[in-house]
Amino acid sequence: MSIEEITPKRQLVTTIRERCRVCYTCVRECPAKAIKIINGQAEVIAERCIGCGNCVKVCSQNAKVFRKEIDKVKELIGSGNKVAAIVAPSFPAEFAEIKNHRLLVSIIRELGFHYVAEVSFGADLVAGEYKKILQSKQLPPAISSDCPAIVKYIEYYHPNLVDSLATIVSPMVAMTRVMRKKYGSNLKVVFIGPCIAKKDESPEVDAALTYRELREMISQHGLKPADVIPTDFDPPMGGRGAIFPVSRGLLNTVGVKEDIFERNVIVAEGRSDFQEAIREFENGQISQEHLELLCCEGCIMGPGMSPYPFLSSLSRRFRKRASVSDYVIHKLEEMDMEQWEKDYELYSTIDLYCEFTRRDMRLDRPVSKEIEEVLNKMGKFGPQDHLDCGACGYESCEEHAIAIIRGLAEHEMCLPYTIEKLHNYIDELNISNEKLASAQEALRQSEKLAGMGQLSAGIAHELNNPLGIITMYSNILKDEAAPDDPIRNDLELIAEQAERCKKIVGGLLNFARKNQVNYEENDINRLMEHSISSVVLPENIKISLESNIMNPVIRLDFDQMTQVFTNLLKNAGEAMPEEGGTISIIMSDTDDNVTINIADTGSGIEEENHNKLFTPFFTTKPIGKGTGLGLPIIYGIVKMHKGKISFNSNADKSRGPTGTTFTIVLPRYGMS
Ligand code: ADP
Ligand code: MG
């Protein structure tokens, strides 16, 4: 067993993670479904990869790279062994700029290769073997085995067809055997061509370089055609095999008219066509035909060719084809036919037989229920949801679901699913933003109140005593003054105003003190009745109470909450016009909350004042009447009960009846 066989399979194609932009084009283009998406990154699974290089060709970001063997080749050259380069017949398509191919041969020699020969002679030998199959009545129909990616595809994914593969080595291996026969069995052989699957095709070949790598080596050596003297390929020279790399190349090389074959030859090339042909062959629809299959559209379109970004792929294809044809026509004109026949004769004794193995890599199909579950998770519940849009890289939603189950794909690859998820995220984000904004507003309000609380506590404390003295002395002076003394009125005014100051100061102290809640179980109905009875309102103002309370028990601070309701009722009363109005109280409850609505038919609150309402000292009432502390105190008490206070108001008669409704929601169990 060679080292190649016992070491785990070396990765032929890898992803440069930073470059992968998750377009799933490689997933779509991979005929082997050997690309796995993990965390949004495309990775090639070495065991499943057939080396076709489609992913390398289609990746617009150049994120897929193949294993380079430049160092290995340099080592071979440096080791003192004789090393031969065998150049694939597609070279005129790659090196179109070097008109005289002998200059290219010399450049390759300059790199350190002892011999430079053409694979096309190997193709001539291989074609001879195919000719035998195609013209035979006895032999069963065969699938061509010269494309290593096709061979692997059949070994892995259509193992039942392995016996149909033509048991003939590829032109590369044939040429390697020719070279060793001619130049010695110790000769090291390096293949140079357009294919990356060749790197893993056969242990007989020491290394395989793509044209891209060859160009890299040439530029490392700074070699230019003008610097070398042209030399010809080393013998044996190839013949018609030089046409091998274009479509129908095998048939052209065989060089006999198709109608003398025992069966038709179906030529299929490119990712979809070769798969289709294999499927039909396996199903028995075309089982009597021979298949000439190529993974790329001719080897001239192989992934190891240099990209020509300035030409479209179609024009590239025909231009390349023309380059190869020109070379072949010229070659056949110049060729020493006699020598070729001698060589052909000499090397036709080489054994070109080979065998292939079944290496079944097919995956079991998951059960329908499992597939359905995955589809449901992506929001696909029926045929109408199966868009089969292909954005994920799979042909259908079902194929995608199967790949997810097999661990090859992710849900997020589904574009409609991901878009919907993003929409949901945006909605959620908007809601959180709104919540955040209202939390910020509440915070600002309570900070303001806390600041006010501290300030007012200080001022109130300082003012209370002097005010007491002013009240006391103005009263004493008033009492001492004669009843008709005009100063009596002035003193009365002083006492009255000082009393008013005391009231404000009292309110401030109250405001500052409201930072502790004395929770007790209370009856909300009783609390409301008590509050109503504590306010004195003019006769033309009616209060109606509607209690829909199912469970009146609630934990709260009775005194503080009484203050809340009496203040609200007072405000409502003060907002009423001369002719009076109605204050309607409606109470309801749930298991967790009690809601109190206090609605009045008063003047309403002007829109411009809505956001000032809970600010301390904001009042619209004349001096002597309002302090602007009622609502801030209410707000503080409700918040300390973990409750909510809000209001709705209309002050514009043209919009309907004016009035204000305050709503308070209190948690039933308070802070327990
Ligand atoms: P004050 O009653 O001392 O003015 P408040 O803090 O209790 O202070 O009220 C602030 C302001 O809010 C009032 O001056 C008034 O403009 C407005 N207001 C409060 N409740 C009502 C209501 N029910 N109808 C109309 N306006 C109201
Ligand atoms: Mg008030």
XYZ file of C-alpha atoms and ligand atoms in Angstrom:
700
model
C 0.000 0.000 0.000
C 1.447 3.374 -0.953
C 1.604 6.381 1.341
C -1.015 8.003 -0.874
C -3.453 5.301 0.079
C -2.941 5.250 3.825
C -2.863 8.984 4.509
C -6.269 10.644 4.688
C -7.305 12.143 1.417
C -5.527 15.390 0.705
C -7.818 18.286 -0.029
C -7.816 19.103 -3.734
C -9.897 22.258 -3.478
C -10.111 24.561 -0.460
C -11.912 27.797 0.377
C -10.222 31.059 1.325
C -12.704 31.939 4.020
C -12.239 35.696 3.957
C -13.111 35.776 0.277
C -16.242 33.602 0.403
C -19.273 35.894 0.120
C -21.909 33.130 0.474
C -23.508 33.371 -2.952
C -23.977 29.557 -3.112
C -22.911 29.529 -6.775
C -20.403 26.774 -5.989
C -23.147 24.718 -4.323
C -25.249 25.072 -7.467
C -22.402 24.201 -9.807
C -21.040 21.207 -7.915
C -22.219 18.030 -9.659
C -21.130 15.900 -6.686
C -22.914 17.951 -4.003
C -19.547 17.981 -2.265
C -19.869 21.481 -0.866
C -20.983 21.983 2.661
C -22.115 25.300 4.140
C -21.064 25.747 7.761
C -21.702 29.054 9.477
C -22.293 30.623 6.111
C -18.954 29.410 4.705
C -18.648 27.057 1.751
C -16.290 24.148 2.354
C -15.362 21.345 -0.015
C -15.735 17.836 1.406
C -12.605 16.045 0.192
C -14.204 12.572 0.294
C -17.045 13.611 -1.993
C -15.090 15.892 -4.360
C -14.501 14.594 -7.900
C -12.017 17.354 -8.704
C -13.966 18.794 -11.626
C -12.975 22.296 -10.525
C -16.366 23.805 -11.423
C -16.372 25.649 -8.092
C -12.965 27.142 -8.895
C -14.216 28.341 -12.269
C -17.500 29.849 -11.108
C -16.356 31.629 -7.955
C -16.345 35.315 -8.851
C -14.415 36.112 -5.659
C -11.630 33.604 -6.388
C -12.344 32.071 -3.000
C -11.860 28.506 -4.245
C -8.273 27.431 -4.739
C -6.790 24.116 -5.773
C -3.746 22.384 -4.379
C -0.578 23.633 -6.012
C 2.272 21.248 -6.727
C 4.944 23.756 -7.753
C 7.071 22.982 -4.686
C 6.743 19.265 -5.235
C 7.928 19.701 -8.846
C 10.874 21.870 -7.756
C 11.837 19.172 -5.274
C 11.710 16.509 -7.990
C 13.902 18.630 -10.238
C 16.292 19.374 -7.394
C 16.555 15.734 -6.375
C 18.967 14.875 -9.184
C 16.531 12.541 -10.933
C 15.716 13.045 -14.559
C 12.336 14.704 -14.752
C 10.130 14.742 -17.840
C 7.330 17.190 -18.487
C 4.478 15.766 -20.511
C 2.337 18.548 -21.911
C -1.371 18.096 -22.555
C -2.578 18.691 -26.127
C -4.633 21.707 -25.009
C -1.492 23.839 -24.628
C -2.054 25.888 -27.837
C -5.325 27.135 -26.278
C -3.496 28.359 -23.174
C -0.344 29.766 -24.772
C -1.989 31.406 -27.774
C 0.400 34.333 -27.443
C 3.433 32.101 -28.191
C 2.977 31.527 -31.901
C 5.891 29.113 -32.240
C 5.255 26.238 -29.844
C 8.972 25.334 -29.901
C 9.675 28.467 -27.841
C 7.315 27.181 -25.158
C 9.080 23.808 -25.233
C 12.413 25.553 -24.613
C 10.978 27.669 -21.819
C 9.749 24.492 -20.092
C 13.209 22.943 -20.516
C 14.713 26.050 -18.896
C 12.663 25.309 -15.782
C 14.833 22.224 -15.290
C 12.932 19.482 -17.122
C 15.150 16.974 -18.842
C 12.572 15.978 -21.409
C 9.516 17.787 -22.711
C 7.077 15.561 -24.585
C 3.503 15.721 -25.829
C 0.683 13.763 -24.194
C -0.934 13.559 -27.634
C 1.139 10.482 -28.498
C -0.457 8.790 -25.457
C -3.815 9.947 -26.832
C -2.981 8.256 -30.146
C -2.394 4.958 -28.349
C -5.521 5.299 -26.191
C -7.615 6.157 -29.257
C -6.470 2.897 -30.838
C -7.944 0.978 -27.906
C -11.231 2.886 -28.120
C -11.391 2.119 -31.814
C -11.386 -1.581 -30.952
C -14.339 -1.154 -28.573
C -16.291 1.045 -30.952
C -15.908 -1.351 -33.837
C -16.512 -4.538 -31.894
C -19.721 -6.513 -32.058
C -18.956 -8.517 -28.924
C -17.891 -5.849 -26.458
C -20.672 -4.139 -24.453
C -21.232 -0.392 -24.834
C -18.692 1.638 -22.918
C -18.359 4.949 -21.133
C -15.102 6.759 -21.941
C -12.748 6.866 -18.953
C -10.246 9.481 -20.072
C -11.706 12.291 -17.917
C -10.678 11.623 -14.283
C -13.549 13.692 -12.870
C -16.075 11.610 -14.815
C -14.418 8.401 -13.599
C -14.683 9.535 -9.977
C -18.245 10.720 -10.464
C -19.207 7.245 -11.655
C -17.196 5.435 -8.954
C -18.795 7.586 -6.211
C -22.303 8.296 -7.381
C -23.177 5.664 -9.997
C -21.204 2.651 -8.741
C -23.495 0.358 -10.721
C -21.966 1.747 -13.901
C -18.326 1.159 -12.935
C -18.288 -1.982 -15.103
C -19.345 0.090 -18.095
C -16.260 2.326 -17.877
C -13.804 1.553 -20.675
C -10.902 -0.306 -19.030
C -8.382 1.923 -20.747
C -5.934 4.261 -19.034
C -6.029 7.980 -19.820
C -3.689 9.534 -22.399
C -1.677 10.988 -19.469
C -1.005 7.563 -17.947
C -0.369 6.027 -21.374
C 2.212 8.725 -22.109
C 3.827 8.255 -18.703
C 4.314 4.557 -19.510
C 5.700 5.435 -22.956
C 8.181 7.886 -21.399
C 9.420 5.347 -18.851
C 9.762 2.712 -21.541
C 11.790 5.091 -23.700
C 13.819 6.970 -21.097
C 14.115 4.551 -18.222
C 11.902 3.303 -15.423
C 13.427 5.744 -12.898
C 12.219 8.713 -14.879
C 10.064 11.153 -12.910
C 7.055 12.362 -14.842
C 5.212 15.644 -14.381
C 1.972 16.243 -16.235
C 1.210 19.797 -17.354
C -2.348 20.536 -18.395
C -5.710 22.249 -17.897
C -7.085 19.808 -15.331
C -6.975 19.706 -11.549
C -8.491 16.223 -11.197
C -5.288 14.931 -12.843
C -3.449 15.743 -9.607
C -5.194 12.830 -7.921
C -5.697 10.555 -10.908
C -2.804 8.136 -10.749
C 0.137 7.384 -8.466
C 2.168 6.530 -11.589
C 2.494 10.231 -12.370
C 4.785 12.038 -9.916
C 3.085 15.427 -10.036
C 0.559 17.386 -12.055
C 0.800 21.091 -12.770
C -1.935 23.210 -14.240
C -1.148 25.810 -16.876
C -1.735 28.443 -14.216
C 1.025 26.908 -12.108
C 3.288 26.579 -15.149
C 2.841 30.302 -15.839
C 3.684 31.031 -12.210
C 6.916 29.026 -12.459
C 7.820 30.726 -15.737
C 7.338 34.148 -14.210
C 9.316 33.124 -11.091
C 12.199 32.284 -13.431
C 11.645 35.494 -15.391
C 11.595 33.523 -18.643
C 10.427 35.096 -21.889
C 10.085 33.582 -25.402
C 12.623 36.080 -26.735
C 15.271 34.695 -24.363
C 15.216 31.097 -25.635
C 16.210 29.207 -28.759
C 13.311 27.106 -30.098
C 13.544 23.339 -29.674
C 11.093 20.631 -30.619
C 9.265 18.237 -28.339
C 11.156 15.126 -27.410
C 9.994 11.988 -29.167
C 7.780 10.153 -29.579
C 5.775 12.830 -31.357
C 2.023 12.848 -31.174
C -0.268 12.634 -34.158
C -4.026 13.149 -34.413
C -4.253 12.767 -30.626
C -3.489 16.468 -30.496
C -7.166 17.137 -31.236
C -8.227 15.257 -28.091
C -8.973 18.266 -25.849
C -11.821 19.742 -27.918
C -15.336 18.296 -27.914
C -15.680 15.073 -29.898
C -11.890 14.918 -29.564
C -11.834 11.212 -28.869
C -13.916 10.464 -31.959
C -11.766 12.744 -34.077
C -8.623 11.063 -32.824
C -9.989 7.629 -33.578
C -10.196 8.990 -37.094
C -12.816 6.739 -38.627
C -16.264 7.682 -39.808
C -18.879 7.312 -37.107
C -21.254 5.310 -39.279
C -18.961 2.328 -39.311
C -19.204 1.978 -35.502
C -21.335 -0.790 -34.117
C -23.320 1.689 -32.052
C -23.878 5.412 -31.888
C -21.561 7.489 -29.781
C -23.255 10.050 -27.596
C -20.989 12.942 -26.739
C -21.961 14.823 -23.569
C -19.891 17.444 -21.869
C -20.345 20.053 -19.174
C -21.955 19.698 -15.750
C -25.615 19.196 -16.682
C -25.211 17.251 -19.920
C -22.848 14.594 -18.602
C -25.072 13.979 -15.577
C -28.140 13.722 -17.787
C -26.401 11.273 -20.122
C -25.298 9.089 -17.205
C -28.819 9.082 -15.764
C -30.350 8.081 -19.079
C -27.682 5.413 -19.595
C -28.374 4.009 -16.132
C -32.139 4.039 -16.687
C -31.643 2.008 -19.823
C -32.918 4.725 -22.165
C -29.610 4.864 -24.058
C -27.935 1.754 -22.703
C -26.953 0.516 -26.171
C -24.965 3.635 -27.065
C -21.361 4.443 -26.253
C -20.815 7.534 -24.139
C -17.988 9.988 -24.630
C -18.179 12.097 -21.502
C -16.212 15.141 -20.450
C -16.757 17.090 -17.265
C -15.759 20.404 -18.845
C -16.826 21.578 -22.288
C -13.701 20.029 -23.736
C -10.422 19.990 -21.793
C -9.749 23.442 -23.246
C -12.303 24.780 -20.739
C -10.602 23.095 -17.763
C -10.211 24.930 -14.423
C -6.402 24.881 -14.699
C -6.496 27.166 -17.752
C -5.702 30.802 -17.014
C -8.795 32.956 -16.810
C -9.120 35.549 -19.544
C -11.349 38.068 -17.860
C -11.611 40.273 -20.923
C -13.296 37.611 -23.067
C -16.720 36.067 -22.496
C -16.579 32.337 -21.834
C -18.220 31.557 -25.173
C -15.814 33.502 -27.307
C -13.009 32.066 -25.205
C -14.215 28.572 -25.976
C -14.246 29.036 -29.726
C -11.032 30.985 -29.779
C -9.346 28.194 -27.821
C -10.814 25.599 -30.112
C -9.442 27.469 -33.112
C -5.977 27.649 -31.527
C -5.906 23.876 -31.017
C -7.232 23.161 -34.530
C -4.649 25.475 -36.101
C -1.908 23.706 -34.236
C -3.183 20.247 -35.246
C -3.581 21.141 -38.928
C -0.089 22.549 -39.015
C 1.288 19.599 -37.111
C -0.290 16.998 -39.405
C 1.165 18.799 -42.435
C 4.662 18.801 -40.998
C 4.500 15.371 -39.428
C 6.907 12.560 -40.249
C 4.196 9.947 -40.752
C 6.629 7.109 -41.209
C 8.311 7.819 -37.881
C 4.944 8.119 -36.167
C 3.849 4.706 -37.489
C 7.111 3.172 -36.276
C 6.620 4.660 -32.824
C 3.002 3.591 -32.744
C 4.027 0.074 -33.628
C 6.788 0.059 -31.002
C 4.687 1.346 -28.121
C 1.471 -0.448 -28.940
C 2.855 -3.309 -26.886
C 2.407 -1.204 -23.746
C -0.415 -2.479 -21.582
C -3.117 0.188 -21.444
C -5.579 -1.837 -19.409
C -6.854 -0.524 -16.099
C -9.652 -1.208 -13.669
C -11.972 0.972 -11.659
C -13.469 0.446 -8.219
C -16.904 1.051 -6.765
C -16.559 3.657 -4.041
C -20.167 4.318 -3.237
C -20.526 7.787 -1.714
C -24.274 8.072 -2.196
C -26.213 9.199 0.835
C -29.461 7.641 2.013
C -32.566 9.666 1.388
C -34.091 10.874 4.668
C -37.648 9.808 5.476
C -40.465 12.048 4.237
C -41.535 13.085 7.728
C -38.070 14.385 8.493
C -37.968 16.344 5.209
C -41.385 17.807 5.954
C -40.268 18.961 9.400
C -37.298 20.824 7.948
C -39.490 22.382 5.257
C -41.972 23.525 7.912
C -39.157 25.127 9.847
C -38.409 27.237 6.776
C -42.058 28.318 6.595
C -42.930 25.901 3.785
C -46.138 24.099 4.614
C -47.507 23.141 1.228
C -46.693 23.053 -2.482
C -47.624 26.745 -2.769
C -44.701 27.588 -0.444
C -42.169 25.602 -2.501
C -40.805 28.396 -4.629
C -37.921 26.242 -5.912
C -36.153 29.530 -6.637
C -32.686 27.957 -6.569
C -31.159 30.829 -4.563
C -29.846 28.308 -2.026
C -27.893 26.437 -4.693
C -30.248 23.447 -4.712
C -32.672 22.678 -7.486
C -35.713 22.493 -5.240
C -36.810 23.318 -1.702
C -36.987 19.602 -1.052
C -33.390 19.050 -2.220
C -32.345 21.862 0.088
C -34.209 20.286 3.021
C -32.512 16.939 2.320
C -29.109 18.655 2.267
C -29.890 20.275 5.643
C -30.689 16.871 7.130
C -27.431 15.509 5.711
C -25.543 18.339 7.398
C -24.501 19.911 4.082
C -26.667 23.019 4.167
C -28.242 25.532 6.530
C -31.761 26.950 6.827
C -30.471 30.484 6.340
C -29.521 29.627 2.762
C -33.229 29.891 1.902
C -33.663 33.457 0.685
C -37.433 33.856 1.298
C -36.999 32.356 4.790
C -34.093 34.637 5.636
C -35.874 37.722 4.304
C -38.928 36.931 6.412
C -36.723 36.375 9.446
C -35.047 39.721 8.853
C -38.426 41.431 8.618
C -39.380 39.907 11.952
C -36.120 41.049 13.502
C -36.737 44.572 12.237
C -40.245 44.559 13.738
C -38.913 43.282 17.050
C -36.193 45.882 16.968
C -38.736 48.632 16.357
C -40.803 47.455 19.312
C -37.742 47.366 21.568
C -36.793 50.827 20.351
C -40.224 52.146 21.276
C -40.028 50.487 24.675
C -36.597 51.937 25.206
C -37.796 55.419 24.287
C -40.690 55.272 26.749
C -38.427 53.839 29.461
C -36.020 56.714 28.847
C -38.851 59.209 29.108
C -39.999 57.652 32.395
C -36.462 57.721 33.713
C -36.071 61.379 32.835
C -39.331 62.115 34.630
C -38.363 60.277 37.787
C -34.896 61.830 37.813
C -36.511 65.240 37.610
C -38.857 64.328 40.417
C -36.080 62.939 42.594
C -34.098 66.149 42.093
C -37.131 68.246 42.833
C -37.786 66.161 45.916
C -34.379 66.860 47.408
C -34.480 70.540 46.583
C -37.979 71.031 47.904
C -37.224 69.161 51.111
C -34.343 71.565 51.766
C -36.314 74.709 50.939
C -39.394 73.581 52.832
C -37.423 72.839 55.922
C -35.773 76.264 55.887
C -39.002 78.144 55.176
C -41.307 76.399 57.592
C -40.102 78.120 60.787
C -39.904 81.717 59.505
C -43.352 81.282 57.940
C -44.718 80.091 61.286
C -43.305 83.194 62.940
C -44.766 85.520 60.250
C -48.190 83.923 60.603
C -48.065 84.049 64.374
C -46.910 87.699 64.646
C -49.207 89.026 61.959
C -52.129 87.380 63.776
C -51.015 88.818 67.138
C -50.637 92.298 65.587
C -54.012 91.971 63.870
C -55.694 91.010 67.163
C -54.033 93.948 68.927
C -55.086 96.490 66.331
C -58.241 98.474 66.857
C -61.226 97.147 64.852
C -61.376 100.301 62.704
C -57.625 100.553 62.206
C -56.981 100.364 58.414
C -53.778 98.417 59.165
C -55.979 95.460 60.164
C -56.732 94.708 56.503
C -53.044 94.760 55.618
C -52.192 92.478 58.511
C -54.990 90.140 57.480
C -53.506 89.995 53.980
C -50.060 89.220 55.407
C -51.489 86.407 57.556
C -53.486 85.039 54.608
C -50.548 85.051 52.219
C -48.236 83.567 54.835
C -50.836 80.814 55.287
C -50.727 80.202 51.553
C -46.955 79.947 51.675
C -47.255 77.388 54.436
C -49.607 75.382 52.261
C -47.111 75.340 49.408
C -44.315 74.420 51.769
C -46.515 71.677 53.224
C -47.082 70.383 49.690
C -43.325 70.412 49.042
C -42.614 68.471 52.212
C -45.286 66.013 51.287
C -43.752 65.636 47.841
C -40.334 64.954 49.313
C -41.604 62.511 51.869
C -43.437 60.278 49.373
C -40.723 57.762 49.041
C -42.036 55.008 51.190
C -45.168 52.977 50.684
C -46.973 51.559 53.643
C -48.546 48.478 52.013
C -51.688 47.072 53.570
C -54.546 45.009 52.306
C -57.382 47.387 51.465
C -60.794 47.401 49.835
C -60.645 49.456 46.654
C -64.386 50.254 46.747
C -64.120 51.603 50.284
C -61.002 53.586 49.382
C -62.787 55.261 46.450
C -65.907 56.046 48.500
C -63.689 57.558 51.217
C -61.834 59.655 48.627
C -65.088 60.932 47.094
C -66.420 61.939 50.483
C -63.196 63.879 51.244
C -63.629 66.329 48.350
C -66.044 69.190 48.531
C -67.398 70.088 45.126
C -70.037 72.618 44.034
C -73.581 71.234 43.798
C -73.709 71.404 40.002
C -70.892 68.898 39.708
C -72.112 65.318 39.904
C -69.930 62.310 40.686
C -70.964 58.863 39.436
C -69.200 55.725 40.536
C -69.453 52.480 38.606
C -67.566 49.611 40.185
C -67.129 46.456 38.137
C -64.690 45.126 40.683
C -64.906 41.364 41.172
C -62.336 41.176 43.926
C -61.954 44.429 45.895
C -58.883 43.326 47.853
C -55.708 45.201 46.909
C -52.422 45.912 48.632
C -51.638 49.646 48.809
C -50.922 52.645 51.025
C -54.399 53.897 51.968
C -53.454 57.521 52.795
C -51.261 57.997 49.753
C -53.815 56.504 47.406
C -56.558 58.655 48.961
C -54.405 61.651 48.122
C -54.113 60.451 44.527
C -57.859 60.146 44.041
C -58.819 63.339 45.918
C -56.257 65.329 43.908
C -57.601 63.911 40.652
C -61.175 64.679 41.698
C -60.168 68.197 42.737
C -58.465 68.813 39.395
C -61.530 67.480 37.588
C -63.784 69.767 39.605
C -61.563 72.776 38.953
C -61.617 72.084 35.213
C -65.423 72.284 35.078
C -67.151 75.297 33.519
C -69.489 77.593 35.566
C -72.542 75.471 34.775
C -70.905 72.378 36.253
C -70.610 68.851 34.796
C -70.097 65.192 35.609
C -67.177 63.211 36.928
C -67.536 59.510 36.056
C -65.468 56.970 37.898
C -65.297 53.472 36.465
C -63.363 50.701 38.199
C -62.620 47.210 36.919
C -60.144 44.434 37.711
C -58.360 41.332 36.525
C -56.578 38.729 38.619
C -53.457 40.872 38.707
C -54.548 44.484 38.235
C -57.134 47.049 39.251
C -57.955 49.821 36.756
C -59.486 53.157 37.761
C -60.783 55.632 35.182
C -61.716 59.139 36.273
C -63.371 61.061 33.457
C -64.613 64.650 33.586
C -66.567 66.879 31.242
C -64.276 69.813 31.971
C -62.284 72.110 29.705
C -59.712 69.480 28.721
C -55.948 69.950 28.552
C -54.413 71.903 25.683
C -52.241 69.667 23.520
C -49.171 71.872 24.067
C -49.414 71.193 27.838
C -49.650 67.405 27.607
C -45.964 66.764 28.240
C -45.688 69.354 31.025
C -48.456 67.933 33.181
C -46.328 65.925 35.573
C -43.638 68.585 35.878
C -43.548 70.141 39.379
C -44.930 73.677 39.568
C -46.653 73.456 36.232
C -50.081 75.033 36.626
C -52.517 76.895 34.421
C -54.462 78.147 37.402
C -54.329 81.743 38.705
C -51.919 82.665 41.502
C -53.374 81.602 44.795
C -55.300 78.738 43.303
C -52.831 76.260 41.804
C -49.431 75.080 43.065
C -48.621 72.704 40.212
C -47.667 69.970 42.677
C -50.805 67.802 42.539
C -49.985 65.692 39.503
C -46.241 65.264 40.243
C -47.180 63.907 43.663
C -49.789 61.607 42.128
C -47.249 60.415 39.598
C -44.725 59.641 42.325
C -47.230 57.707 44.434
C -48.528 55.643 41.504
C -44.989 54.825 40.374
C -44.009 53.752 43.868
C -46.960 51.363 43.801
C -45.508 49.952 40.533
C -48.612 51.242 38.820
C -49.194 53.217 35.641
C -50.861 56.552 35.066
C -51.961 57.945 31.722
C -54.516 60.372 30.386
C -56.605 61.235 27.395
C -57.920 64.691 26.846
C -59.734 66.905 24.376
C -59.674 70.688 24.774
C -60.926 71.447 21.285
C -64.716 71.882 21.083
C -64.647 71.500 17.296
C -63.437 67.947 17.763
C -66.230 66.934 20.101
C -67.137 67.267 23.772
C -64.205 68.447 25.872
C -62.970 66.602 28.922
C -60.180 64.557 30.400
C -59.908 60.947 31.486
C -57.135 59.821 33.820
C -56.447 56.082 33.926
C -54.575 54.421 36.744
C -53.623 50.755 36.693
C -52.416 49.316 40.002
C -50.937 45.863 40.526
C -53.138 44.007 42.953
C -50.298 42.627 45.010
C -48.193 45.755 45.038
C -44.594 45.103 45.948
C -45.306 42.184 48.306
P -52.651 72.449 40.022
O -53.926 71.753 40.163
O -52.156 72.986 41.298
O -52.602 73.408 38.899
P -51.751 69.939 39.186
O -50.407 69.322 39.126
O -52.767 69.209 39.951
O -51.547 71.387 39.691
O -52.254 70.150 37.756
C -51.422 70.756 36.812
C -52.225 71.302 35.656
O -52.773 70.246 34.920
C -53.411 72.106 36.033
O -53.083 73.465 36.313
C -54.317 72.006 34.832
O -53.937 72.879 33.839
C -54.023 70.631 34.357
N -55.031 69.664 34.758
C -54.887 68.675 35.679
N -56.014 67.919 35.726
C -56.893 68.450 34.830
C -58.213 68.092 34.405
N -58.884 67.093 34.956
N -58.766 68.848 33.436
C -58.100 69.875 32.843
N -56.837 70.235 33.197
C -56.246 69.540 34.191
Mg -54.274 70.180 41.359
